[in-house]
Coordinates of C-alpha atoms in Angstrom, one line a residue:
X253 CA -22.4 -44.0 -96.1
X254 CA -21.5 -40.5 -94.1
X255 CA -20.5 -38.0 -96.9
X256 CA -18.5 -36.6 -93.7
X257 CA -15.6 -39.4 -93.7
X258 CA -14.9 -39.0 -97.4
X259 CA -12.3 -37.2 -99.0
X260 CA -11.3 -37.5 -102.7
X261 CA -7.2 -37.2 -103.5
X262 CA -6.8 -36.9 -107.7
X263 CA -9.2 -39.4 -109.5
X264 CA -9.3 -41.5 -106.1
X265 CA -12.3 -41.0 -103.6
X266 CA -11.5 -42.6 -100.1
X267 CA -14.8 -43.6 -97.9
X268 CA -14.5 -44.5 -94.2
X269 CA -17.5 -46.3 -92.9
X270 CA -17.7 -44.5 -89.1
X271 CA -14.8 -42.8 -86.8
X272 CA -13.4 -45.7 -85.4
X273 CA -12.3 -46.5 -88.7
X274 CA -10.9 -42.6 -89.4
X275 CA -9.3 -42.9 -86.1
X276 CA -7.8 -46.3 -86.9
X277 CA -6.5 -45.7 -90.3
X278 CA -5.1 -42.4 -89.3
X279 CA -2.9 -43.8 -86.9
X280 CA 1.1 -43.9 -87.6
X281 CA 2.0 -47.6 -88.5
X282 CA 2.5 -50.2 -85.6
X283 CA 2.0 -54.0 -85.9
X284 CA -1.1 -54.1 -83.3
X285 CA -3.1 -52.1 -85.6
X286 CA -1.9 -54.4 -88.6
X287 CA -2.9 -57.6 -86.2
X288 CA -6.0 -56.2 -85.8
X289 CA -6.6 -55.8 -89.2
X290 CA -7.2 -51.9 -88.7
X291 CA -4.4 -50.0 -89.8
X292 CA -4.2 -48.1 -92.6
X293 CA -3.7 -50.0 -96.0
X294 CA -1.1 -47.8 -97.7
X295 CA 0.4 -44.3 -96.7
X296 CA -2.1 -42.4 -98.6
X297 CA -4.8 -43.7 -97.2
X298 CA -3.2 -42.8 -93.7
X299 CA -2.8 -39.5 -95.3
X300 CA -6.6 -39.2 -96.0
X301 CA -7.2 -40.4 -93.2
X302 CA -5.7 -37.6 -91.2
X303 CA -6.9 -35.4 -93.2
X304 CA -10.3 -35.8 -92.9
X305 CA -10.0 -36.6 -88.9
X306 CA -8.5 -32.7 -89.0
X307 CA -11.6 -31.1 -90.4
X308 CA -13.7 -32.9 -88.2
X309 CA -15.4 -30.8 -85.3
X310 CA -13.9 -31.9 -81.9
X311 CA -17.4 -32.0 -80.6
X312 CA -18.1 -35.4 -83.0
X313 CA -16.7 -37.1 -80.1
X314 CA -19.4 -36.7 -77.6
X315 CA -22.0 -37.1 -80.1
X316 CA -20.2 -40.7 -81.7
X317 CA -18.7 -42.7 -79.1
X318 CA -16.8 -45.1 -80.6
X319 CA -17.9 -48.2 -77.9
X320 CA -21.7 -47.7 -77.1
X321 CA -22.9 -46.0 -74.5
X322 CA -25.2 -48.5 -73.5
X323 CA -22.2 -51.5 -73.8
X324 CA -19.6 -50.0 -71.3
X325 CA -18.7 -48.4 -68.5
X326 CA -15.8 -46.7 -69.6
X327 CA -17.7 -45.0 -72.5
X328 CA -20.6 -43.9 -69.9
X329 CA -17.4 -42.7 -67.2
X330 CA -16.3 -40.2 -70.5
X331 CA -19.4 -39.0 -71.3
X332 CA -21.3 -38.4 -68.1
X333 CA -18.3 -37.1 -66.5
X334 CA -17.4 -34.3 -68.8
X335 CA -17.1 -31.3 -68.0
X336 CA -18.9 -28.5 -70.6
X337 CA -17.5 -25.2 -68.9
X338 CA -13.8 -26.5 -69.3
X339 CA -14.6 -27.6 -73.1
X340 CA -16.3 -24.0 -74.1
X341 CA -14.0 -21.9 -75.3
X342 CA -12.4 -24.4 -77.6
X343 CA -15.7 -26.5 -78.6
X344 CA -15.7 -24.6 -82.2
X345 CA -12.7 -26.0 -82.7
X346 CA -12.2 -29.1 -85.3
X347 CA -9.4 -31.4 -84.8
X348 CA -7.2 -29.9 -86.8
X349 CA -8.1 -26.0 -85.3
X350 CA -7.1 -27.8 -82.1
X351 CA -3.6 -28.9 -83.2
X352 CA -2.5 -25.3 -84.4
X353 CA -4.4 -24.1 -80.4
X354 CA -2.2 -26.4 -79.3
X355 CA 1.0 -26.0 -80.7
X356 CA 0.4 -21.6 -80.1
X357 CA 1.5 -19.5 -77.4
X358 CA -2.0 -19.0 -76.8
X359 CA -2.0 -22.7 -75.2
X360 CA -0.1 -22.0 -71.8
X361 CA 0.1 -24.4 -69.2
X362 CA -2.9 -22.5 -67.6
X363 CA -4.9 -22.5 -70.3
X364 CA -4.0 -26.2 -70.7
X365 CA -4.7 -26.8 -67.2
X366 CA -8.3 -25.1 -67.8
X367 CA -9.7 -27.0 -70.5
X368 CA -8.1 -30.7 -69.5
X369 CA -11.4 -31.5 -67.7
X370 CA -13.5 -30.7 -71.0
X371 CA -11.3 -33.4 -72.8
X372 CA -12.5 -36.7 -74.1
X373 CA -9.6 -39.2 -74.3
X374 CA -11.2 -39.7 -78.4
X375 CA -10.2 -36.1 -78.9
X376 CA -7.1 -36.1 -77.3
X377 CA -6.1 -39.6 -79.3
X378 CA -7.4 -37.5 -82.5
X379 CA -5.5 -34.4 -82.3
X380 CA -2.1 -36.8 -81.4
X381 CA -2.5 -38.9 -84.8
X382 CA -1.9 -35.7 -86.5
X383 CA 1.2 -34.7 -84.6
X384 CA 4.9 -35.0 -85.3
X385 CA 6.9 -36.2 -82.1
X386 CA 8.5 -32.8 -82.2
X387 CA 5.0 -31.6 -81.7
X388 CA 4.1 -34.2 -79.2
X389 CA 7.4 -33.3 -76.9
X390 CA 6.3 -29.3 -77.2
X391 CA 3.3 -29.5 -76.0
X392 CA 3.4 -32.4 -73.0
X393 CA 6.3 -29.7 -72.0
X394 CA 3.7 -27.0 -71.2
X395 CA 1.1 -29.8 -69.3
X396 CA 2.0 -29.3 -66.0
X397 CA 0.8 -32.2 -63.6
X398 CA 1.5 -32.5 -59.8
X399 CA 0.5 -35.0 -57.0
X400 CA 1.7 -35.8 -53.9
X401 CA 1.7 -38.7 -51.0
X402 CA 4.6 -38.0 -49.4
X403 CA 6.9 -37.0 -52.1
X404 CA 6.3 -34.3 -54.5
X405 CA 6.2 -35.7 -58.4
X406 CA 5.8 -33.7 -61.5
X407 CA 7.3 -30.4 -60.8
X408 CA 9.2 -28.2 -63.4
X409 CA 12.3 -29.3 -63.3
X410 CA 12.2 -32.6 -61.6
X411 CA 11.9 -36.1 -62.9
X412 CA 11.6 -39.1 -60.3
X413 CA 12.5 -42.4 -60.5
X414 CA 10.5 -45.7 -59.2
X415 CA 12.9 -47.7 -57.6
X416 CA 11.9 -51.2 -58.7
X417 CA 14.0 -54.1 -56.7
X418 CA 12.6 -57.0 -58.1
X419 CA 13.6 -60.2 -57.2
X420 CA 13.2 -63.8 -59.0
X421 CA 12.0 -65.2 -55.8
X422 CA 11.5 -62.8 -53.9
X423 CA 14.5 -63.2 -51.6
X424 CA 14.6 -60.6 -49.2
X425 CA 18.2 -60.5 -48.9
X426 CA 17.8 -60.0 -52.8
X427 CA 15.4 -57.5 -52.7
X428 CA 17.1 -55.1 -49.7
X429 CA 20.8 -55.1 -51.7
X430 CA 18.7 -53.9 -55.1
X431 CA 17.2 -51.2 -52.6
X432 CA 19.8 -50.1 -51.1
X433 CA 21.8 -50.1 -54.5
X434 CA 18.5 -47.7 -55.7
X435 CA 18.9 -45.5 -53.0
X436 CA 22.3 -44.9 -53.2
X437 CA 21.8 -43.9 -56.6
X438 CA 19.5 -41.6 -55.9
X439 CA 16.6 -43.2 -56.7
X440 CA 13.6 -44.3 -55.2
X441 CA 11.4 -40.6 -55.5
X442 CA 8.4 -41.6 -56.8
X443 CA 8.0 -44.8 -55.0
X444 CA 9.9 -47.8 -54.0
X445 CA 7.4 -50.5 -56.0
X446 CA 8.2 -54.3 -56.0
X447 CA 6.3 -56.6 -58.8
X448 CA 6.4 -59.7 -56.0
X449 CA 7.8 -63.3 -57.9
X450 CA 4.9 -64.7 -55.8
X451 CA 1.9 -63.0 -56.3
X452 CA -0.1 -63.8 -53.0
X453 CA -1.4 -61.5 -49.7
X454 CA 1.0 -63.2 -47.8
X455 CA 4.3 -62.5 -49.7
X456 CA 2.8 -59.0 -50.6
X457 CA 2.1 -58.1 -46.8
X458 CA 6.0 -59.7 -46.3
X459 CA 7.7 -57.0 -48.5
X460 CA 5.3 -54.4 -47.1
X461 CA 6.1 -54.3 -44.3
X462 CA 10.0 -54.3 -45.2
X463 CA 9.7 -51.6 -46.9
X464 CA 7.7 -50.0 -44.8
X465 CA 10.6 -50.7 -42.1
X466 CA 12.8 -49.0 -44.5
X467 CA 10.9 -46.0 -44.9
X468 CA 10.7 -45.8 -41.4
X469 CA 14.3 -46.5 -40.3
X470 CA 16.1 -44.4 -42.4
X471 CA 12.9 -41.4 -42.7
X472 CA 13.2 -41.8 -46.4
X473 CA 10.2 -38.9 -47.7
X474 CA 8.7 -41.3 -50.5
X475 CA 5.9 -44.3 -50.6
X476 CA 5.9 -47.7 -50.9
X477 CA 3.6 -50.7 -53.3
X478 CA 3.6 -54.1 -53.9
X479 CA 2.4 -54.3 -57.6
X480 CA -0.1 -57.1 -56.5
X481 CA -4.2 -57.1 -57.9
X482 CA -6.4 -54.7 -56.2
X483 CA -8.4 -57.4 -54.5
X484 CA -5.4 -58.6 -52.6
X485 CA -4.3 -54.7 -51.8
X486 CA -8.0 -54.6 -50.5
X487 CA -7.1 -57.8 -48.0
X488 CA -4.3 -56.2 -46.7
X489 CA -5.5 -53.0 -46.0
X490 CA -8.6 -54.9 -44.0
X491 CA -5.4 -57.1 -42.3
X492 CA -3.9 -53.8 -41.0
X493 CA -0.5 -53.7 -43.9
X494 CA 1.1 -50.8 -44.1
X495 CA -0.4 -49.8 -47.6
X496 CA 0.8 -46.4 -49.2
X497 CA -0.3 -47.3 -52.6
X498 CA -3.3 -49.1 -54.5
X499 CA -1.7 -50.8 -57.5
X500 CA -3.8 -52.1 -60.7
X501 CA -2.9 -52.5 -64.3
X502 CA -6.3 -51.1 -66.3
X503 CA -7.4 -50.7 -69.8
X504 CA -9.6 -48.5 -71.6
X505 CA -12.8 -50.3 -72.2
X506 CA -15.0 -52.5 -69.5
X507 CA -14.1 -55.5 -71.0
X508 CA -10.4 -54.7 -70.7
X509 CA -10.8 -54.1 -67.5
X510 CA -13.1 -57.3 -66.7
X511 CA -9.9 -59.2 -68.0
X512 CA -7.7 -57.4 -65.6
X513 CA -10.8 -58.5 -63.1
X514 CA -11.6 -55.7 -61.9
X515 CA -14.1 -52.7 -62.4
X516 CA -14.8 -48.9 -61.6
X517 CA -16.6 -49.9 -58.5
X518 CA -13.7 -51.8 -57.4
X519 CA -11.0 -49.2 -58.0
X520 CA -13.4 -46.6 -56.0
X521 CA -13.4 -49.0 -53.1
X522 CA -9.5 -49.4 -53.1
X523 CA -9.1 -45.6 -53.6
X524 CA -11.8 -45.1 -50.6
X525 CA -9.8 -47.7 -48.7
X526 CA -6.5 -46.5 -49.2
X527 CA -7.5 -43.1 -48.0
X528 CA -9.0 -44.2 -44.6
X529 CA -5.1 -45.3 -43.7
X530 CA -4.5 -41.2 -44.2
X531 CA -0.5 -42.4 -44.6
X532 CA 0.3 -39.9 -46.9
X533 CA 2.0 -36.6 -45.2
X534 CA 1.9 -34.0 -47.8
X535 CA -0.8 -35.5 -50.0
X536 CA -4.0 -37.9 -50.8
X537 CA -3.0 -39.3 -54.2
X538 CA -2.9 -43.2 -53.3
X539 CA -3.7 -44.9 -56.5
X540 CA -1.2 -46.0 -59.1
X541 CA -2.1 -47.0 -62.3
X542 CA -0.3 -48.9 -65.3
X543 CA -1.7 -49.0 -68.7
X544 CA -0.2 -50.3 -72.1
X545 CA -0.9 -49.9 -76.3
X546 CA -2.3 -53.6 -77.1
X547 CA -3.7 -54.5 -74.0
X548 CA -7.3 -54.2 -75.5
X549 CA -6.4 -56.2 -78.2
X550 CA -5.0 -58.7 -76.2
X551 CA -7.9 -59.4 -74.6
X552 CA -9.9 -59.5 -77.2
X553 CA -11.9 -56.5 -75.9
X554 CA -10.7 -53.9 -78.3
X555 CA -14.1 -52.8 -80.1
X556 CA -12.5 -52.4 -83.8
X557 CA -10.5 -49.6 -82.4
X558 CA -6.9 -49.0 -82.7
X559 CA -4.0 -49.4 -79.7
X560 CA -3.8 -45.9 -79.2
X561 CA -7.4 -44.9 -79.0
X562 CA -8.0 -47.6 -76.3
X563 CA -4.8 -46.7 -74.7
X564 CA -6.1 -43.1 -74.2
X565 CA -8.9 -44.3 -72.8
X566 CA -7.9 -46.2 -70.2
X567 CA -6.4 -42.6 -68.9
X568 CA -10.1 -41.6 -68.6
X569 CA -10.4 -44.5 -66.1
X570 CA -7.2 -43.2 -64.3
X571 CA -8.5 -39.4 -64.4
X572 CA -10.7 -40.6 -61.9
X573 CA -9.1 -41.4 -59.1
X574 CA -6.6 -38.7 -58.9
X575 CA -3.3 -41.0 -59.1
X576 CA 0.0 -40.4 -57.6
X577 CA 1.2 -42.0 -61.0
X578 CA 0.0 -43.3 -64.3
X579 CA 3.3 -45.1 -66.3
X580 CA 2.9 -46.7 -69.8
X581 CA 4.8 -49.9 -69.8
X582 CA 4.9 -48.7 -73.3
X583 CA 7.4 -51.8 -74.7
X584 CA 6.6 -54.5 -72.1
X585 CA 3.6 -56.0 -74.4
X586 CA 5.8 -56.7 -77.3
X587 CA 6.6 -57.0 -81.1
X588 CA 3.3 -58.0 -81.8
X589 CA 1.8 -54.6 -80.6
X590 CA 4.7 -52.2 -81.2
X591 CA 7.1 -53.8 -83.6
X592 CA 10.6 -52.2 -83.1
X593 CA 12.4 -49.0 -82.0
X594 CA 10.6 -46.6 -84.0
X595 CA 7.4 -47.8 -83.1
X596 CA 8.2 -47.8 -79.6
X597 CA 9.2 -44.8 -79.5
X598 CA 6.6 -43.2 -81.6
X599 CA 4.4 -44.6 -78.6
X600 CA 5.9 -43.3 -75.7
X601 CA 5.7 -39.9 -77.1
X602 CA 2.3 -40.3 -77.6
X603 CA 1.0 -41.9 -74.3
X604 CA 3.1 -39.4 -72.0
X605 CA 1.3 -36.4 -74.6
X606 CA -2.0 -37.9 -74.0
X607 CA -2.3 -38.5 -70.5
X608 CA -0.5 -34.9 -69.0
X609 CA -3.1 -33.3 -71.8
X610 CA -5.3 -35.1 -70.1
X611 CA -4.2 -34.0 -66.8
X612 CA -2.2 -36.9 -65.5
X613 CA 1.0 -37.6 -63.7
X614 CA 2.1 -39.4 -66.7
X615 CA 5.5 -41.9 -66.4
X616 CA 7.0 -44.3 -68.4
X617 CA 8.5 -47.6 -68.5
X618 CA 11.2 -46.9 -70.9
X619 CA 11.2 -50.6 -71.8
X620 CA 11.3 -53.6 -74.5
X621 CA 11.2 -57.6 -74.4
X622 CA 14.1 -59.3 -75.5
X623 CA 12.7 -60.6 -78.9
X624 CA 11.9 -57.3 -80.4
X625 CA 13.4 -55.7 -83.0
X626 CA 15.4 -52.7 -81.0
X627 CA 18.1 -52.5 -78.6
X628 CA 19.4 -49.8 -75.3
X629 CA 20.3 -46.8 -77.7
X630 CA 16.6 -46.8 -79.0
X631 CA 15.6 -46.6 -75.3
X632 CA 18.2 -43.7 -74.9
X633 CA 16.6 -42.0 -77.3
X634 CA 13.4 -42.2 -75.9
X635 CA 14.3 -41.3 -72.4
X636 CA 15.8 -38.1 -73.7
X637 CA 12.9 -37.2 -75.8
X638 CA 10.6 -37.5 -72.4
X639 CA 12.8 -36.1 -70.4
X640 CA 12.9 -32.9 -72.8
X641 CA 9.2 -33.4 -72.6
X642 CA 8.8 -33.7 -69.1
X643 CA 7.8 -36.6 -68.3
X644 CA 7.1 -37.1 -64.6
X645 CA 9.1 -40.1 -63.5
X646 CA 10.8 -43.2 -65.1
X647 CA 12.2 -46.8 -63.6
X648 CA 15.3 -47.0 -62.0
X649 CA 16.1 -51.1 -61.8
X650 CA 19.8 -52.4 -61.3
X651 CA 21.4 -52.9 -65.1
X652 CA 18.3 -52.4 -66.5
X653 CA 17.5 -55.5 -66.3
X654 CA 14.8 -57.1 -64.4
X655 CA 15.7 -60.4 -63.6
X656 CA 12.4 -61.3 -62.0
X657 CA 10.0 -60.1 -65.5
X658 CA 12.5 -60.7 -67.9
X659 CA 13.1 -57.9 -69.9
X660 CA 14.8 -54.4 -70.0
X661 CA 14.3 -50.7 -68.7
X662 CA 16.2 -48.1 -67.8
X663 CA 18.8 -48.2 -64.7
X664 CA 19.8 -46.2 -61.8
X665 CA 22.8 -44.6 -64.0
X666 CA 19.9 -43.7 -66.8
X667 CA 18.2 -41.3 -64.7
X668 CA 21.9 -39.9 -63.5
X669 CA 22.9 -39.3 -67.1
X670 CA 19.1 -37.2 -67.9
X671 CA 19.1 -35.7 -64.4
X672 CA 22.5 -34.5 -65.2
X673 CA 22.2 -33.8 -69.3
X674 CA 19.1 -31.9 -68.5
X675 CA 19.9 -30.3 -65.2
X676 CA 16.8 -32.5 -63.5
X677 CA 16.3 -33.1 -60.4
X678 CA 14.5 -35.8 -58.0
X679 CA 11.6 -34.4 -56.2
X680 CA 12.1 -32.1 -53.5
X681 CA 11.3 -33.8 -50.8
X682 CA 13.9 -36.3 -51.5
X683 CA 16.0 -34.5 -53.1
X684 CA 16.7 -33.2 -49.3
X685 CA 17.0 -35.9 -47.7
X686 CA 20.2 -37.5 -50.2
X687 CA 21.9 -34.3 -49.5
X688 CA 21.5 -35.1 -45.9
X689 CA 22.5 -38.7 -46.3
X690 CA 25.6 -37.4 -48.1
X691 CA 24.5 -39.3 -51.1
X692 CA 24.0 -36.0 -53.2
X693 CA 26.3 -32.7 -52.6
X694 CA 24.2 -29.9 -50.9
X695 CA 24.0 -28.6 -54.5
X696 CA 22.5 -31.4 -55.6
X697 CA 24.7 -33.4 -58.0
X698 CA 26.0 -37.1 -56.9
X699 CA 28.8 -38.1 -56.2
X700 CA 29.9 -41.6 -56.1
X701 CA 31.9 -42.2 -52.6
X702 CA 34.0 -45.1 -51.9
X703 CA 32.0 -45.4 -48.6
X704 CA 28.5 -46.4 -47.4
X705 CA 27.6 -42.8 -46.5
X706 CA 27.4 -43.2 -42.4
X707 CA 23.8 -42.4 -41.6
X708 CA 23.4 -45.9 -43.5
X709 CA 26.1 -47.4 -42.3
X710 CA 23.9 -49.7 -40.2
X711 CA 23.2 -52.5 -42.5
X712 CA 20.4 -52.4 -44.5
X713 CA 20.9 -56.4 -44.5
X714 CA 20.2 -57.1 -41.1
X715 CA 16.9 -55.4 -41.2
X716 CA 15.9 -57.4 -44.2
X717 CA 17.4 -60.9 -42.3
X718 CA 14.0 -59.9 -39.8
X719 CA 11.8 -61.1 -42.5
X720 CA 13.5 -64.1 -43.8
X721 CA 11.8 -67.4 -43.0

């Protein structure tokens, strides 16, 4: 046994066997770590456990992967893509050194900016077990994250929304009123996504091309995706579809990712695909990734490590690729893996924290299914905690309620009420173009009008009745 993962509290000597089992039992409570039979056994052994992950030196984490090198991509992508010069000046640090750095002035959004590349998602996952969410919010508020396609997303004082008109069957008459709805809102920023009902190249080249139509009719400065696998996003870019965005839901070890079916080789060809189609007007960022606490475990490809660690991993994979957006479904999986408000919540906090330390243009799915244990004032809670954070962009979905996935998010009114608590605004780009649709007032706050403002007056309806069959 390492003497280095023991600590003794009174008469009562603690022992972890390796770091995936310090990491594990340091973690704050959820049910995926109790269903994977690595949580913590009591608080005070969560106690020790953090304790002894704080005096441990951050460089332990490139010498003690915690999935073998030799067993998975994902562990070989961390450790033969980091980058020394940006970890130097804080590899004396331990974990718990790195905290206080952290939580200084001494940790600007430069200097975080500097030493991202040097981070291992294991370190980062470290230092955020021993965090309060106060702590979590202060310092994702520094990170400062930008990309752009043909909007502008994660500049200070902006949050954009995904405008998400999902329909149960994908009816296109449906799909263009819960658009238009969205954009008269004022939402739509970071990208009009569909999740298609029918999940085929067909229907996905269908609604691609509408939106694409829409885009184009109206000269709306954002980008469109069809949430569909990568393979068939691959299809349609070889058919000729007007593709802005490569979609894929990925995890944080290969296995994860084989169950998703797909690999890094695979996401490097959509990326290189994607970027031959040069669609983007202001930027190249044309992937858009979506990750989730429990997903490892739920495939049974979770190594004995907890949710959180294999979360933070999966943003190694999305490092990558240089996304346009990264958003944690974080209550979508449900009870099972986070078990009710407070666990939810807890995990929000952290995956946003994680992934802008980790120099991505973090989102989130401000979301829960309908048989766990929490309810819409849990999720208004969480949506102002991120959006005193910073987080980069959130869902905008009529009531929301998704009708076609079955469960709830946050609506078009939601990012009214943080844009407007929080004096936020949509991203620049756009935020232009609804003051010249009348939708917003020149100084940028809506204002609900009794009237279709008359630059959309022409009905969004009969350009969707093109596409019905």
């Amino acid at each position: 046994m390492t003497s280095q993962y023991r600590h003794t509290v009174g008469h009562n000597c603690y022992s972890f066997d390796n770091l995936a089992e310090v990491m594990a039992k340091a973690s704050p409570a959820r049910s995926g770590d109790r269903l994977a039979g690595v949580a913590a056994d009591s608080a005070e052994q969560r106690v020790v456990a953090q304790m002894v992950l704080a005096q441990l030196p951050l460089v332990t984490f490139l010498n003690e992967p915690l999935v073998p090198y030799e067993d998975d991509e994902v562990t070989r992508l961390i450790i033969d893509e980091h980058d020394a010069q940006a970890f130097a000046p804080i590899a004396h640090l331990t974990v718990g050194d790195f905290r206080n750095w952290l939580l200084s002035d001494a940790a600007s959004s430069e200097r975080l900016a500097s030493v991202s590349a040097g981070l291992t998602p294991e370190m980062v996952a470290a230092v955020c077990k021993l965090m309060r969410n106060q702590d979590l919010i202060l310092v994702a508020k520094k990170c400062r994250v930008v990309s752009a396609f043909r909007s502008t997303v994660g500049l200070e004082g902006r949050m954009s929304t995904r405008l998400q008109p999902n329909h149960p069957t994908d009816d296109m008459a449906g799909v263009a009123a819960s658009l238009l709805d969205g954009l008269l809102y004022g939402s739509g920023d970071a990208v009009i996504g569909i999740n298609p009902a029918t999940d085929n190249v067909a229907q996905a080249s269908k609604l691609l091309h509408f939106i694409s139509d829409v885009i184009e009719h109206y000269q709306i400065p954002t980008q469109s995706c069809v949430l569909t696998h990568v393979s068939n996003t691959l299809e349609l870019i070889e058919q000729g579809a007007p593709v802005d965005l490569v979609f894929q839901s990925i995890g944080g070890t290969e296995a994860t990712n084989r169950s998703f079916g797909v690999d890094l080789a695979m996401l490097e060809e959509a990326r290189q695909a994607a970027l031959s189609l040069n669609r983007g007007t202001i930027g190249d960022n044309v992937m858009y990734f979506e990750t989730g606490q429990g997903s490892a475990l739920s495939a049974g490809a979770h190594h004995g490590l907890d949710q959180l660690s294999c979360e933070v991993r999966a943003y190694a994979v999305a490092r990558k690729y240089r996304p346009l957006l990264v958003n944690s479904v974080v209550g979508f999986i449900g009870p099972e893996y986070l078990y009710d408000g407070r666990e939810i919540i807890r995990a929000g906090l952290e995956d946003h924290f994680c992934g802008k330390l980790l120099g991505l243009p973090m989102g989130c799915d401000i979301c829960y299914t309908n048989h766990a244990h929490t309810d819409q004032n849990d999720m208004d809670n969480l949506l102002t905690l991120l959006g005193v954070a910073g987080c980069s962009f959130i869902m905008g979905i009529p009531g929301a309620d998704d009708i076609m996935l079955n469960y709830q998010s946050t609506s078009f009114h939601d990012a009214l009420y943080i844009r407007s608590v929080l004096g936020l605004k949509p991203a620049p780009e756009f935020e232009r173009w609804l003051a010249e649709m009348t939708i917003f007032s020149a100084d940028g706050r809506y204002a609900l009008k009794e009237e279709l403002p008359a630059q959309l007056a022409s009905n969004l309806l009969d350009l969707s009745a093109r596409y019905e069959s």
